[in-house]
mmCIF file of C-alpha atoms in Angstrom:
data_model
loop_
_atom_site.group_PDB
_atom_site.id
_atom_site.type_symbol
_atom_site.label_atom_id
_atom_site.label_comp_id
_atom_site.label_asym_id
_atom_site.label_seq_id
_atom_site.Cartn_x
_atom_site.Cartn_y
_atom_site.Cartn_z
ATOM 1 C CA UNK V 1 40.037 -27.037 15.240
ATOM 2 C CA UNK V 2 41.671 -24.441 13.109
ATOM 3 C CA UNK V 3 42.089 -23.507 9.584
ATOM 4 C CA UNK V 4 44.805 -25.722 9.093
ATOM 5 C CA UNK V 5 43.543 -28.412 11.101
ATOM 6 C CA UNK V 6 40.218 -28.673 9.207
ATOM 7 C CA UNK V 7 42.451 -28.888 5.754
ATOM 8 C CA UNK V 8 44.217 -31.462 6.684
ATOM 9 C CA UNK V 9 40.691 -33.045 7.551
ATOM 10 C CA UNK V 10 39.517 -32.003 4.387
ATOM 11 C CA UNK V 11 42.426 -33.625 2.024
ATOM 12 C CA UNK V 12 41.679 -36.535 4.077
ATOM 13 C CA UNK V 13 37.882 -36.985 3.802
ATOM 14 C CA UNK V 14 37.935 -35.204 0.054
ATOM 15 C CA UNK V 15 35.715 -32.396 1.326
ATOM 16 C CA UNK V 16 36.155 -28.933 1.372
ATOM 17 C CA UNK V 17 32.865 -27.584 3.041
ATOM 18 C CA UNK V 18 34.082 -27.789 6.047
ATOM 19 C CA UNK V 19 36.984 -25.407 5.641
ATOM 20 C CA UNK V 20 34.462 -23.208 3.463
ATOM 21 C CA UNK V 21 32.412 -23.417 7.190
ATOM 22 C CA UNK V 22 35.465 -21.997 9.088
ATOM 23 C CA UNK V 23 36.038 -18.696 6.893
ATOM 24 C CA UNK V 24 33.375 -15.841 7.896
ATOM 25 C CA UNK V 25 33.709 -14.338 4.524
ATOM 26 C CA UNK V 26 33.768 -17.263 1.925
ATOM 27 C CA UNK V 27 30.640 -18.790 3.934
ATOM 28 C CA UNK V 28 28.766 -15.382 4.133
ATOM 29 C CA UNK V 29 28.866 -15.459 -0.036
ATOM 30 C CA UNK V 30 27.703 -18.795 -0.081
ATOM 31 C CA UNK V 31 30.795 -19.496 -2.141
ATOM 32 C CA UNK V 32 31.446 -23.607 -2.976
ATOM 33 C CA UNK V 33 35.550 -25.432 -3.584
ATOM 34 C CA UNK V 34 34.853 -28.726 -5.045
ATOM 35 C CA UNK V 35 37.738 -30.677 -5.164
ATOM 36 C CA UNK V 36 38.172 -32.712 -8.758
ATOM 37 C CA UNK V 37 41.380 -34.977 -8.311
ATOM 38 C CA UNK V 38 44.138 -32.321 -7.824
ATOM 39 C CA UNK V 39 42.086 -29.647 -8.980
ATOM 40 C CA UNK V 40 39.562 -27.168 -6.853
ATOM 41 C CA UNK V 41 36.740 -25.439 -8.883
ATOM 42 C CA UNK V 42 35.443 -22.494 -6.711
ATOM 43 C CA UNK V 43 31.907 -21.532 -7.246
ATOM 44 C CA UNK V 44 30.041 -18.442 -6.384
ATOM 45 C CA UNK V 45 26.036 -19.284 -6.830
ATOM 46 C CA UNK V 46 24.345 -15.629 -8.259
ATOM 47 C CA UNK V 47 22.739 -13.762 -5.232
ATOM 48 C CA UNK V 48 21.769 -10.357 -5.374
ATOM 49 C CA UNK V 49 23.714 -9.010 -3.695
ATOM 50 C CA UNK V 50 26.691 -9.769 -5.624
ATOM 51 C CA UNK V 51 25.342 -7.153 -8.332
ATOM 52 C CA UNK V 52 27.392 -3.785 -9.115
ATOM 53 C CA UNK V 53 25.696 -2.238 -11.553
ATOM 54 C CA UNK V 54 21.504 -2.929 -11.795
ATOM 55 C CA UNK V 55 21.276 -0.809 -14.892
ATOM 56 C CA UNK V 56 22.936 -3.817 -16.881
ATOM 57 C CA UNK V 57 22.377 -6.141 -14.119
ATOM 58 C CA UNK V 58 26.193 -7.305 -14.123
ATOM 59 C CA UNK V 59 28.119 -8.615 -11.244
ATOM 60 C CA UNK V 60 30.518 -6.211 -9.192
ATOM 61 C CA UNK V 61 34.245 -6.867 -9.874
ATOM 62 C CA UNK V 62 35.160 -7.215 -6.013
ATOM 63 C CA UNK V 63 32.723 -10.124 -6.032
ATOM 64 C CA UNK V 64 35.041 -11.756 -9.104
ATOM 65 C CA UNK V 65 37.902 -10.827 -7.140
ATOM 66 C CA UNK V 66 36.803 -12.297 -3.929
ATOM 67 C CA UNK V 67 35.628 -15.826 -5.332
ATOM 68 C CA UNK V 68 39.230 -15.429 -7.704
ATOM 69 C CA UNK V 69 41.572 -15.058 -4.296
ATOM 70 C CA UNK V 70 39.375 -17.743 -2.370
ATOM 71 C CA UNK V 71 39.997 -20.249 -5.179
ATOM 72 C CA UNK V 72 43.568 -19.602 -5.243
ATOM 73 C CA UNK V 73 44.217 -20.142 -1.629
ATOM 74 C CA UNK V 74 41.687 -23.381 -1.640
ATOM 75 C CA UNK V 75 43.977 -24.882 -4.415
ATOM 76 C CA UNK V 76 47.542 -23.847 -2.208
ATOM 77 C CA UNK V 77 46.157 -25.411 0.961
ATOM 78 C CA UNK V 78 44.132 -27.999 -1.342
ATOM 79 C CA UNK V 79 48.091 -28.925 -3.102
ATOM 80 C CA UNK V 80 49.737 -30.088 0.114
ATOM 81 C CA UNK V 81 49.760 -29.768 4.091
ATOM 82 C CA UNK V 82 51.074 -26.553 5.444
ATOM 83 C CA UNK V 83 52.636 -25.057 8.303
ATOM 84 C CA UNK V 84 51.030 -21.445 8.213
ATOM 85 C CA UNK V 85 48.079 -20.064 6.116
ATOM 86 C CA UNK V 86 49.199 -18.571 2.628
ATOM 87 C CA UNK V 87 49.064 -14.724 2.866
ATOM 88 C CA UNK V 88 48.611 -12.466 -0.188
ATOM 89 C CA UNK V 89 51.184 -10.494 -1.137
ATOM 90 C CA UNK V 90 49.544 -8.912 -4.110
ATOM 91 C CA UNK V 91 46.938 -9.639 -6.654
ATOM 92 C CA UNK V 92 46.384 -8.358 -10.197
ATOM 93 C CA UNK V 93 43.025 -8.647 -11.491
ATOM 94 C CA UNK V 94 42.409 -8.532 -15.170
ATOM 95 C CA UNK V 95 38.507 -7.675 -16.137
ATOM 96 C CA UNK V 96 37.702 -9.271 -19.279
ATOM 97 C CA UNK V 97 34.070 -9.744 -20.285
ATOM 98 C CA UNK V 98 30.556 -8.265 -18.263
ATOM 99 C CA UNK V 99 30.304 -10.901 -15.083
ATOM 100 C CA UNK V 100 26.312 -11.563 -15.747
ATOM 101 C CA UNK V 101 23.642 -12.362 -13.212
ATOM 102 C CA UNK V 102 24.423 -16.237 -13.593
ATOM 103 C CA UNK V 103 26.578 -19.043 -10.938
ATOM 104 C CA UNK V 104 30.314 -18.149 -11.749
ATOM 105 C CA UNK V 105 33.205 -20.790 -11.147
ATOM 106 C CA UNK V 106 37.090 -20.323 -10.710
ATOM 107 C CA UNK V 107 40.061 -22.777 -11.191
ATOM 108 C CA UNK V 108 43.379 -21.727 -9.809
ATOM 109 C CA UNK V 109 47.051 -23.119 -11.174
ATOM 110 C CA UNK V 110 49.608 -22.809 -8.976
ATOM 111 C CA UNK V 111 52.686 -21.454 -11.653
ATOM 112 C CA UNK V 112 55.234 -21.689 -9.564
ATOM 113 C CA UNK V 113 55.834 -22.475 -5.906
ATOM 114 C CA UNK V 114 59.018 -22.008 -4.453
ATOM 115 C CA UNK V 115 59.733 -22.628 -0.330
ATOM 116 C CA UNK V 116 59.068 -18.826 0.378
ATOM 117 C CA UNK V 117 56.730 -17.832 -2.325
ATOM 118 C CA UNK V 118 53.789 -19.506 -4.774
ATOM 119 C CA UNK V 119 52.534 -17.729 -8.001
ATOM 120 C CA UNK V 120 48.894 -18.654 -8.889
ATOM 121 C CA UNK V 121 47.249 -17.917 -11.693
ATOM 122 C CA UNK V 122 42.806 -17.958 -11.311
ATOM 123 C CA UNK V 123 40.375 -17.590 -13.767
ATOM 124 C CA UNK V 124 36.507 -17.034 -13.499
ATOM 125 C CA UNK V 125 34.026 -18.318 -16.109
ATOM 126 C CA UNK V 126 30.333 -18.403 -16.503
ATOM 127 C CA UNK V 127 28.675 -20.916 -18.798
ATOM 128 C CA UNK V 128 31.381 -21.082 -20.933
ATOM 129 C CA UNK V 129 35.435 -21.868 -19.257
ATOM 130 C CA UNK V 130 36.918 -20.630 -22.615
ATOM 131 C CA UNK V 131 35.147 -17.234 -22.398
ATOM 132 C CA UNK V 132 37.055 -15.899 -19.066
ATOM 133 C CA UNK V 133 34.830 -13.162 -17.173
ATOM 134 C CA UNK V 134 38.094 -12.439 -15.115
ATOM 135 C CA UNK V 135 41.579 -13.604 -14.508
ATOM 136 C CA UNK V 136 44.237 -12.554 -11.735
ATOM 137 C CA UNK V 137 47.756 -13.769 -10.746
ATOM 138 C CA UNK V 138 48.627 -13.293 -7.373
ATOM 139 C CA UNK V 139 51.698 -13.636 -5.078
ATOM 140 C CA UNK V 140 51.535 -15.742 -1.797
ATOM 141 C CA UNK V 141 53.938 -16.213 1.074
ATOM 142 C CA UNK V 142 54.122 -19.041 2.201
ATOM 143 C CA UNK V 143 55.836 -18.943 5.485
ATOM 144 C CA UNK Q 1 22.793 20.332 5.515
ATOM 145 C CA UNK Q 2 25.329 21.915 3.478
ATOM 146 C CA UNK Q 3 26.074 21.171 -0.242
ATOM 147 C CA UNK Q 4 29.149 19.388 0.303
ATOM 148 C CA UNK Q 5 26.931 16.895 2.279
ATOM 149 C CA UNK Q 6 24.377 17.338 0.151
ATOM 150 C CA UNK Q 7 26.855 15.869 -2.663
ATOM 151 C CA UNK Q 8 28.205 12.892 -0.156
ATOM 152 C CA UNK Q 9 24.886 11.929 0.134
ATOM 153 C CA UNK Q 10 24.296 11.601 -3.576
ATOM 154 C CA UNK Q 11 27.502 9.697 -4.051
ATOM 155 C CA UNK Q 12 26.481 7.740 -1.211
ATOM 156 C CA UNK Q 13 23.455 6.802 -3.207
ATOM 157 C CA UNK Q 14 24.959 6.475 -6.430
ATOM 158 C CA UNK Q 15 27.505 4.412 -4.760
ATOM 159 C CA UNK Q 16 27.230 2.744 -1.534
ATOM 160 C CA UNK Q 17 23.258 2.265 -1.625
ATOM 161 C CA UNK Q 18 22.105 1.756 -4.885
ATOM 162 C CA UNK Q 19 25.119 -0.683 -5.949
ATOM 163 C CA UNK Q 20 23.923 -4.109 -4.282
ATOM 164 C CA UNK Q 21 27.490 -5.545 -3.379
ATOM 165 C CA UNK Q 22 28.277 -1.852 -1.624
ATOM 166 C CA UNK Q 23 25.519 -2.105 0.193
ATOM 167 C CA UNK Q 24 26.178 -5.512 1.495
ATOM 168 C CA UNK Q 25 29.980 -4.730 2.464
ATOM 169 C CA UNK Q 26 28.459 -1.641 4.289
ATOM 170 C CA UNK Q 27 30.611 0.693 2.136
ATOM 171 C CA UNK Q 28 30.134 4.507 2.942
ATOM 172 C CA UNK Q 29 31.510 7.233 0.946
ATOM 173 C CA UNK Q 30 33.343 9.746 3.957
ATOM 174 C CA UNK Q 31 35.094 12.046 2.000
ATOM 175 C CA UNK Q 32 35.564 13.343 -2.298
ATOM 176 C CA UNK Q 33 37.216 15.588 -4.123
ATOM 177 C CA UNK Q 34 37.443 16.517 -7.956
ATOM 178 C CA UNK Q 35 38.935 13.080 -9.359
ATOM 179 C CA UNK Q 36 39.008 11.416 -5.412
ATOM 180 C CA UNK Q 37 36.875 9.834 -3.203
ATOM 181 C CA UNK Q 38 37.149 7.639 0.246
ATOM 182 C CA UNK Q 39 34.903 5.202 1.488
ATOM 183 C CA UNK Q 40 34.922 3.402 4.512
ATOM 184 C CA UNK Q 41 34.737 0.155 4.984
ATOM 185 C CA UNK Q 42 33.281 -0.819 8.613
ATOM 186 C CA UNK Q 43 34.820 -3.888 10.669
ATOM 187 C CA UNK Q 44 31.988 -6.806 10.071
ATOM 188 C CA UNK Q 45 32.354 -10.612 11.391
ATOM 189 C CA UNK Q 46 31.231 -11.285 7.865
ATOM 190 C CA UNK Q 47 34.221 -10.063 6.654
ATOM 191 C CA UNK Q 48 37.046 -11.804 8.505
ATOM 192 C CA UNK Q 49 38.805 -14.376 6.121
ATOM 193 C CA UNK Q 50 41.365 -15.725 8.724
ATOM 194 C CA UNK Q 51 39.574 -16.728 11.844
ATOM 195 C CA UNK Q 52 42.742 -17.278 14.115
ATOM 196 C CA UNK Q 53 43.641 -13.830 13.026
ATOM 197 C CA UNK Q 54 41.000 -11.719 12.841
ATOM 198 C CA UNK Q 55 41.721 -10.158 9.990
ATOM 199 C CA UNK Q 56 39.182 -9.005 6.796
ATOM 200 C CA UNK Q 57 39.596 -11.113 3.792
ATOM 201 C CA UNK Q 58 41.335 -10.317 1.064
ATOM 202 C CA UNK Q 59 38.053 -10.523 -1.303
ATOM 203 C CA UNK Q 60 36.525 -7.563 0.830
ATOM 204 C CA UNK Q 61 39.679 -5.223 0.567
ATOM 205 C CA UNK Q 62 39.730 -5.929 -3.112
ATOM 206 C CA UNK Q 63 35.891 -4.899 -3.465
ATOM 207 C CA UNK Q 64 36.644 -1.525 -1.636
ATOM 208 C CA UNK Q 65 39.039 -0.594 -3.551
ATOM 209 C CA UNK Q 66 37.563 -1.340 -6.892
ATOM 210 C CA UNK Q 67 34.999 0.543 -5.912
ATOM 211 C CA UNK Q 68 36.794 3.638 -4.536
ATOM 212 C CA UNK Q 69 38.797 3.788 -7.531
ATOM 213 C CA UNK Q 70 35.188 3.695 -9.982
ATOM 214 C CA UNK Q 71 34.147 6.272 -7.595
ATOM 215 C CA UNK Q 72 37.313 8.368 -8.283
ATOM 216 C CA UNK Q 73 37.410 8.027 -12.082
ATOM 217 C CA UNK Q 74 33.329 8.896 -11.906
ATOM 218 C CA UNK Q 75 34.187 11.671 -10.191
ATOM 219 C CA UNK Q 76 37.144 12.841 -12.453
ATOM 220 C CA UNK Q 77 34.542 12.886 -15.465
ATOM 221 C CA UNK Q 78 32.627 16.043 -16.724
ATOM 222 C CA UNK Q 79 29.794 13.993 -17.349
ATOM 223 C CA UNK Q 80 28.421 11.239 -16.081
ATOM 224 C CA UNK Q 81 29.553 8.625 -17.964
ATOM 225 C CA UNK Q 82 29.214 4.017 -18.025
ATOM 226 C CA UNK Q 83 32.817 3.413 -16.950
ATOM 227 C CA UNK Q 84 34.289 -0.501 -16.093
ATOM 228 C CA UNK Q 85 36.943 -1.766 -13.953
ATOM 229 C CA UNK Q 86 39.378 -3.286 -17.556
ATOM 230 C CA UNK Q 87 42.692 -4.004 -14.483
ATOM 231 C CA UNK Q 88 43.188 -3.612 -10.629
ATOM 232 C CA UNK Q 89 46.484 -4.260 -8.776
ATOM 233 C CA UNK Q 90 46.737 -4.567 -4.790
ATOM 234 C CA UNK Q 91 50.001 -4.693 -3.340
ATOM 235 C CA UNK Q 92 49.863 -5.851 0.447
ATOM 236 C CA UNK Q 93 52.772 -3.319 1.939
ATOM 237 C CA UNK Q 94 51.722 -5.480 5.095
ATOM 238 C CA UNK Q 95 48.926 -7.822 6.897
ATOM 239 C CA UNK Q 96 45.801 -6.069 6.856
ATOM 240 C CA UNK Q 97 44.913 -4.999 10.124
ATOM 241 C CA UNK Q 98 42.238 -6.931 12.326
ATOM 242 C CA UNK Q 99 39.360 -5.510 14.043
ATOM 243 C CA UNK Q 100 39.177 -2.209 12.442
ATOM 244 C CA UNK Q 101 37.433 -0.026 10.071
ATOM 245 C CA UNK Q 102 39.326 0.710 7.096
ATOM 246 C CA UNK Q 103 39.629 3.451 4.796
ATOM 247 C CA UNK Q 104 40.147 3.292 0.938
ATOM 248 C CA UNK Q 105 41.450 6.466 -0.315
ATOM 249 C CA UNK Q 106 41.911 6.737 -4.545
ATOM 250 C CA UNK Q 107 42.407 9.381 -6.625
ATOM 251 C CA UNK Q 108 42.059 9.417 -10.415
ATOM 252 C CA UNK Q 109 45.797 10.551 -11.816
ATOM 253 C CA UNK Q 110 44.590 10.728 -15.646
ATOM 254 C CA UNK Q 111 41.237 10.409 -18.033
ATOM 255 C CA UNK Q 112 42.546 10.040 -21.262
ATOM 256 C CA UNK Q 113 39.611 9.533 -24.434
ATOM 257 C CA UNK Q 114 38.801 5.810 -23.688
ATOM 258 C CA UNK Q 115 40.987 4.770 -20.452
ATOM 259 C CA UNK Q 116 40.994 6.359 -17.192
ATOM 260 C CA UNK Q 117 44.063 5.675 -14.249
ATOM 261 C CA UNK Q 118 43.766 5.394 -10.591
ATOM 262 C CA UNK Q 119 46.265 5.352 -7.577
ATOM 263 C CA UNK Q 120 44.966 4.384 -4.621
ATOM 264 C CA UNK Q 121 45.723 3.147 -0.631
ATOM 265 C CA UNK Q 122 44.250 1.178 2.058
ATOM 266 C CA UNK Q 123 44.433 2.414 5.772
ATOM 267 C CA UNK Q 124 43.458 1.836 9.398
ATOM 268 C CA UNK Q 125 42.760 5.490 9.945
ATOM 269 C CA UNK Q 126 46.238 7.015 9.083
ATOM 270 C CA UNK Q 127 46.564 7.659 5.250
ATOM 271 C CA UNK Q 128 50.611 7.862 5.301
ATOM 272 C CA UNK Q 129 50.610 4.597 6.741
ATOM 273 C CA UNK Q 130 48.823 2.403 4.190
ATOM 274 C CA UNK Q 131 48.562 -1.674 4.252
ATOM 275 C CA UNK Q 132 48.027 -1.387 0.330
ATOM 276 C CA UNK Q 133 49.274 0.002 -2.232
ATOM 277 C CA UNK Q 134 46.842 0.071 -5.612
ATOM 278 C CA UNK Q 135 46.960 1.099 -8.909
ATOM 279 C CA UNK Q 136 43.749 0.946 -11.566
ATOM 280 C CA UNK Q 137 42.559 1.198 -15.341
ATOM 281 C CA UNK Q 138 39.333 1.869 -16.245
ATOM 282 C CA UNK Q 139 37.569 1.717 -19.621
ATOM 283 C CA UNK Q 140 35.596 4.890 -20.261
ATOM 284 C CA UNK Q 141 32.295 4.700 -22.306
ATOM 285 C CA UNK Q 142 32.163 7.888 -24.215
ATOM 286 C CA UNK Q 143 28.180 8.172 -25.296
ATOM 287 C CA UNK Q 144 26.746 5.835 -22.915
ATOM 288 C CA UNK Q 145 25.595 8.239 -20.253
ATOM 289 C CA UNK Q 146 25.157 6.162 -16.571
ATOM 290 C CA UNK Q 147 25.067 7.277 -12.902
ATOM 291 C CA UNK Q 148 26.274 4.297 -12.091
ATOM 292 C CA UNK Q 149 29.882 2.038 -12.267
ATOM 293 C CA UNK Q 150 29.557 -1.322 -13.845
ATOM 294 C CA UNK Q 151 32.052 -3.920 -14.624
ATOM 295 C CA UNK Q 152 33.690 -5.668 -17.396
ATOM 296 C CA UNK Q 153 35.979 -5.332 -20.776
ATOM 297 C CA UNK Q 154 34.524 -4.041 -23.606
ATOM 298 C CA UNK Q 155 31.591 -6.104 -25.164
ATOM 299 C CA UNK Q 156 32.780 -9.079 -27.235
#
């Protein structure tokens, strides 16, 4: 079964993990999409490994990045059935508060989505959704 | 050993090896300069994010670059100083390639008192023909002395 196969099987049965099973990377972090309604919320559980900098314990920005692009390409394939996989045309990631040594979650709105191109728009959050640890807006292609 | 790779090694442990997530990517710094620095990033199965394809995800290519770009700023600085990633911007000039080690090349273009500005590229091995194009801003902590890159805006 491939990727697309298994999220068509997921918007089906309302389960994600086994999409999250398929992708090397996203499993490797341990990262979690749980769908609510039309909505995905990404998680990335605190490991670690996922430190940057030990002196003040805080989280490395690639790991932020990573669970931020995973969530947005969840809630593309999670929106509706497609023909090819979404691929990234660029990604601006916005750093704004100390990612601490806690679970982090991501939600991703899709801004626009034309029949070429989507715009999504991800944050990540920590205990508290209105105090953003990180936001990015990426491009996708879509076909 | 001679003092050029006696100062790889130290960025290697400032870095690749004492900077968990580094470590974990298997991040190695190959080559520096004043104000540049490029790390390789090896090909892992752990990395792949399209399994049809092959190819690394994008969350992997993101964390290499952050990180060469820190490494580039550090390196721009007189002193050793806490600096944090404040914006980073990847442009995919084309599908990352599959298979491969790749090589994250940045250079720091400008420290100014507070804010420091990267360029930077992704390759498979030949720097004039990069898969990404990247730009960075970094916040610079003037007084807070660290070996070491963290991340984050300013305290609030």
């Amino acid at each position: 079964m491939n990727v697309l196969e298994r999220v068509r099987v997921a918007r089906r049965e309302g389960d994600l993990a086994s999409l999250l099973a398929a992708v090397p990377f996203m499993s490797a972090m341990g990262m979690r999409m749980t769908p609510r309604g039309d909505e995905v919320v990404g998680e990335l559980p605190f490991a670690p490994p996922w430190i940057g900098n030990y002196t003040i314990e805080a989280l490395h920005g690639g790991t932020l990045g990573a669970l931020l692009e995973s969530t947005a390409i969840v809630q593309l394939l999670w929106a509706r059935d497609r023909e090819v996989l979404p691929r990234l045309v660029n990604i601006t990631l916005q750093y704004l508060r100390t990612g601490r040594a806690v679970d982090t979650f991501a939600r991703a709105e899709i801004l626009k989505e034309g029949r070429r191109v989507a715009v999504v728009r991800a944050e990540a959050w920590q205990e508290d959704p209105a105090r953003p640890v990180a936001s990015a807006q990426m491009h996708f292609l879509l076909r | 050993m001679s003092d050029r790779d006696r100062v790889l090694a130290r960025i290697n442990e400032g870095f690749a090896t004492k900077v968990p997530y580094n470590a974990w990517l298997g991040l190695e710094a190959i080559d520096f300069g004043p104000g540049r620095a490029v790390f390789r990033l090896p090909a892992r199965p752990d990395h792949v994010g399209d399994p049809e394809r092959g190819v690394p995800h994008g969350g992997a290519i993101t964390a290499a670059m952050d990180a060469t770009a820190g490494a580039a700023v550090f390196l721009a600085l007189e002193t050793p100083l806490r600096i944090a990633t404040l914006d980073l911007r990847l442009d995919y000039l084309r599908a990352a390639p599959a298979g491969c080690d790749l090589f994250f090349s940045a250079s720091c273009i400008r420290v100014a008192t507070q804010v420091a500005f990267t360029r930077g590229v992704a390759h498979a091995g030949d720097e004039t023909d990069p898969f990404v194009s990247s730009v960075g801003t970094f916040m610079v902590f003037r007084g807070q002395a660290s070996p070491l890159m963290g991340v984050g805006g300013e305290e609030s």
